[in-house]
Structures are given as C-alpha cells and as structure tokens.
PDB file of C-alpha atoms in Angstrom:
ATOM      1  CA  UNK G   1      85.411  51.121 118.928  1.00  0.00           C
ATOM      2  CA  UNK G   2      88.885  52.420 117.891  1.00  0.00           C
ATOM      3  CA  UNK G   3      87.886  52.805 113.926  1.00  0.00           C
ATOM      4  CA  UNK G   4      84.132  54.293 115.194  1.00  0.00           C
ATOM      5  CA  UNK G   5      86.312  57.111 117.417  1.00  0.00           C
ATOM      6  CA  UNK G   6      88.841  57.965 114.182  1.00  0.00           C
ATOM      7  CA  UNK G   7      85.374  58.229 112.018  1.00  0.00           C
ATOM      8  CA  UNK G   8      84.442  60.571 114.784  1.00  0.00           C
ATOM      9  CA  UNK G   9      87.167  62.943 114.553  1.00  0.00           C
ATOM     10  CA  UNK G  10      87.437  62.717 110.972  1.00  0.00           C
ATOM     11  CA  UNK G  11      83.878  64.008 111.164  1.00  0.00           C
ATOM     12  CA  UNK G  12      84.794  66.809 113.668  1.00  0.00           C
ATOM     13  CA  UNK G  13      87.654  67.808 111.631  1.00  0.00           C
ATOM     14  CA  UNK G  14      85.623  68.001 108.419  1.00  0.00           C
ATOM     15  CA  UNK G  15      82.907  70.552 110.479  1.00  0.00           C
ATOM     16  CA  UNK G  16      85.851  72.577 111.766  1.00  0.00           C
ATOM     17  CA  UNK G  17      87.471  72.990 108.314  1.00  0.00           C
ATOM     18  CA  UNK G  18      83.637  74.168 106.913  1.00  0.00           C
ATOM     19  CA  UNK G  19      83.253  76.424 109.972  1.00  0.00           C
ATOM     20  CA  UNK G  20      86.519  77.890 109.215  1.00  0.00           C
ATOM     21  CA  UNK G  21      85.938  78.236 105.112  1.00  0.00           C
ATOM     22  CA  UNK G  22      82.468  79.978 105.893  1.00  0.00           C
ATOM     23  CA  UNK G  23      84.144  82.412 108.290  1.00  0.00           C
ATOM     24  CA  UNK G  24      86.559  83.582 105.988  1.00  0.00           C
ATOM     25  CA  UNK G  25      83.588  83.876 103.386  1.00  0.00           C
ATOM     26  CA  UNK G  26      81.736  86.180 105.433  1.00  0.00           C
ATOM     27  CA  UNK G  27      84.395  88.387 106.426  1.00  0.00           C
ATOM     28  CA  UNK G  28      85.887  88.616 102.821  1.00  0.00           C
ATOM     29  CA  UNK G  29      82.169  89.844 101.956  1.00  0.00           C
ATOM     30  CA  UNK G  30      82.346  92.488 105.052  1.00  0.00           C
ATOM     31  CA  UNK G  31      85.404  93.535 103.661  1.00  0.00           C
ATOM     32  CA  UNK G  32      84.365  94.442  99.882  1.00  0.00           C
ATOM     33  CA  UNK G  33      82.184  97.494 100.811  1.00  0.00           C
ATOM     34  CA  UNK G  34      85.329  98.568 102.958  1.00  0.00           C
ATOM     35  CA  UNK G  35      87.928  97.977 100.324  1.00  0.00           C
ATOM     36  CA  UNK G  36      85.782  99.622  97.964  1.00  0.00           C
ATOM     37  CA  UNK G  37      85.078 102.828  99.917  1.00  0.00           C
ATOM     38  CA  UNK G  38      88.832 103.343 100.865  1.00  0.00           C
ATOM     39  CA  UNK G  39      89.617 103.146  96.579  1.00  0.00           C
ATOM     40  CA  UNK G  40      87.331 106.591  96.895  1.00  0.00           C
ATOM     41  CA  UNK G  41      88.955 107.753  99.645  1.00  0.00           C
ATOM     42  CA  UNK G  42      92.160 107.544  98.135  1.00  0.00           C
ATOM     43  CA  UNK G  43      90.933 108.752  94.991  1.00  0.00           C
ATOM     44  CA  UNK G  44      89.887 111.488  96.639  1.00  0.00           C
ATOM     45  CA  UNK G  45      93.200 112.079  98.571  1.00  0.00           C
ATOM     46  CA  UNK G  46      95.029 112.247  95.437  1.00  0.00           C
ATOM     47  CA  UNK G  47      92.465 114.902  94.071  1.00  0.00           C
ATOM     48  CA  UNK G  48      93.153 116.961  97.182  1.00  0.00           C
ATOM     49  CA  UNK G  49      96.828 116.365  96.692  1.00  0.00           C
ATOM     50  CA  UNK G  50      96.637 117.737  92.815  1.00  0.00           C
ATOM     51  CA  UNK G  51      94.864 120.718  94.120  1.00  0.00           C
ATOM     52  CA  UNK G  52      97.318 121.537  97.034  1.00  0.00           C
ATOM     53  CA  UNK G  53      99.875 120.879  94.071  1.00  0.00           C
ATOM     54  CA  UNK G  54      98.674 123.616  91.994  1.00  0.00           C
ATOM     55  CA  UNK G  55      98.108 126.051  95.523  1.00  0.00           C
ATOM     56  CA  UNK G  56     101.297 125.798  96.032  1.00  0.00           C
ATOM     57  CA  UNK G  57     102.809 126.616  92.891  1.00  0.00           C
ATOM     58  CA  UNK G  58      99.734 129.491  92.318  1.00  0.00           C
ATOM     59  CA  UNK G  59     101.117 130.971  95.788  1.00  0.00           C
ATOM     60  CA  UNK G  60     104.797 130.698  94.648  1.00  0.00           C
ATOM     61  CA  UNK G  61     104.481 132.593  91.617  1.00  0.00           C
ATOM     62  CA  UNK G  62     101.879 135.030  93.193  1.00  0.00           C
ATOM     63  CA  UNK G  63     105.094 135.708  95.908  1.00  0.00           C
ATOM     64  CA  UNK G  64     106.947 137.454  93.845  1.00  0.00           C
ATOM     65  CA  UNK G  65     105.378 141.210  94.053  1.00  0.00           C
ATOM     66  CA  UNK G  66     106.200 141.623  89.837  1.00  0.00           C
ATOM     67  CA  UNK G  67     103.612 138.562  89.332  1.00  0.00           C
ATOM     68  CA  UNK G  68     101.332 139.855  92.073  1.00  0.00           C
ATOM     69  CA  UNK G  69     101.074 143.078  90.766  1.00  0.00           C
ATOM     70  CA  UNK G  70     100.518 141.527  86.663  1.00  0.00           C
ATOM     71  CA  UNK G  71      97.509 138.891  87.933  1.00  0.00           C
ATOM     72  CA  UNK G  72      95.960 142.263  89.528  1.00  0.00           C
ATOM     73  CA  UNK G  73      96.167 144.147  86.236  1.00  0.00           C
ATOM     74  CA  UNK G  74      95.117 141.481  84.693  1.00  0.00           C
ATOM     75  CA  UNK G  75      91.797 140.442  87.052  1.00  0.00           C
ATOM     76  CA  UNK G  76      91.143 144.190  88.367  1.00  0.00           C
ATOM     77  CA  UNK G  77      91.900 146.356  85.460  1.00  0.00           C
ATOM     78  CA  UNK G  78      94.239 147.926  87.861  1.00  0.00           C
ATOM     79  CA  UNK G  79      96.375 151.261  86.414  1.00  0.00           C
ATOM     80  CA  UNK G  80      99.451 152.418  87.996  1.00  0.00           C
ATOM     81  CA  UNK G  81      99.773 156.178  88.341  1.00  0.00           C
ATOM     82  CA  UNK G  82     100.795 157.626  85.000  1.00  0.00           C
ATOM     83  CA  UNK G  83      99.367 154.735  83.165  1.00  0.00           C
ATOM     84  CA  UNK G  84      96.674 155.040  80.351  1.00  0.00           C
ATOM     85  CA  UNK G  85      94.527 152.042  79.223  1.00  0.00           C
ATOM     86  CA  UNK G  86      93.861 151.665  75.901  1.00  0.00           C
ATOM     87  CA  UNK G  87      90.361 149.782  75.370  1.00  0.00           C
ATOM     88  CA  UNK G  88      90.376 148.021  71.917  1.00  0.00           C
ATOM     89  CA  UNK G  89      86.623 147.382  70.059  1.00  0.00           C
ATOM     90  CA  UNK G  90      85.889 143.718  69.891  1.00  0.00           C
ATOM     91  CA  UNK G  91      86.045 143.527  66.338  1.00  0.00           C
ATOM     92  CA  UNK G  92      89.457 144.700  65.816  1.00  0.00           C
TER      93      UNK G  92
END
C-alpha cells in the first residue's frame, strides 16, 4: 500500500513537472512576437533620437543670426541692400 502511494506521487510529481515545462513553452512562444516588435521599437527610438540629434545641432547653428542670415542667401537667393549677384554660366 505504502510503495503503491510513493508510485502515486512519483506519478503526480512527474505530471506537475510536464505541466510546468509546457507552460513555460507557451509563454516563451507568446513572448517572441513581443521581443521581436520591441527590437523595432527601439530601433526606431534610436532613429528618432539621431534625428532630434541633428535638430538640435541644425537649430544651434541656425541661432546665431550670421548663420541664419548665410543658409537664407544660400536657399533664397537673398541680396542685402547694396549687394549685386553675379550669376556665373554653367559651363564656366
């Protein structure tokens, strides 16, 4: 009776230890997909750190009026008063 009782719970512990191993099975194959999409999302992050990087440093340099006024030559083809712009053939 003893020995058919220790069988018994040798057999119970076996069924908890499988329960247990499939569990963590299943939830380690939840978790890829989540795992996975948080790699893009801090892929992403870093991206949007770069780029507030470079705003940062574009908005430095564009603080000083001397820069300002140079990138709005430069995009505009802005003249001061008493300027003259010279317009060179492509060929030159």
């Amino acid at each position: 009776m003893y020995d058919k009782f220790i069988k018994f719970l040798i057999f119970i512990q076996i069924l908890i230890i499988f329960y247990l191993g499939f569990i963590i099975v299943k939830e380690k194959i939840k978790n890829k997909p989540i795992k996975e999409e948080i790699g893009v999302y801090k892929n992403y992050i870093e991206k949007l750190e770069q780029e507030n990087k470079k705003l940062k440093e574009k908005l430095e340099y564009l603080s000083d009026p001397e820069n300002l006024k140079k990138d709005m030559k430069e995009k505009f083809n802005l003249v001061e008063p008493g300027e003259k712009v010279i317009i060179l053939p492509q060929n030159f």
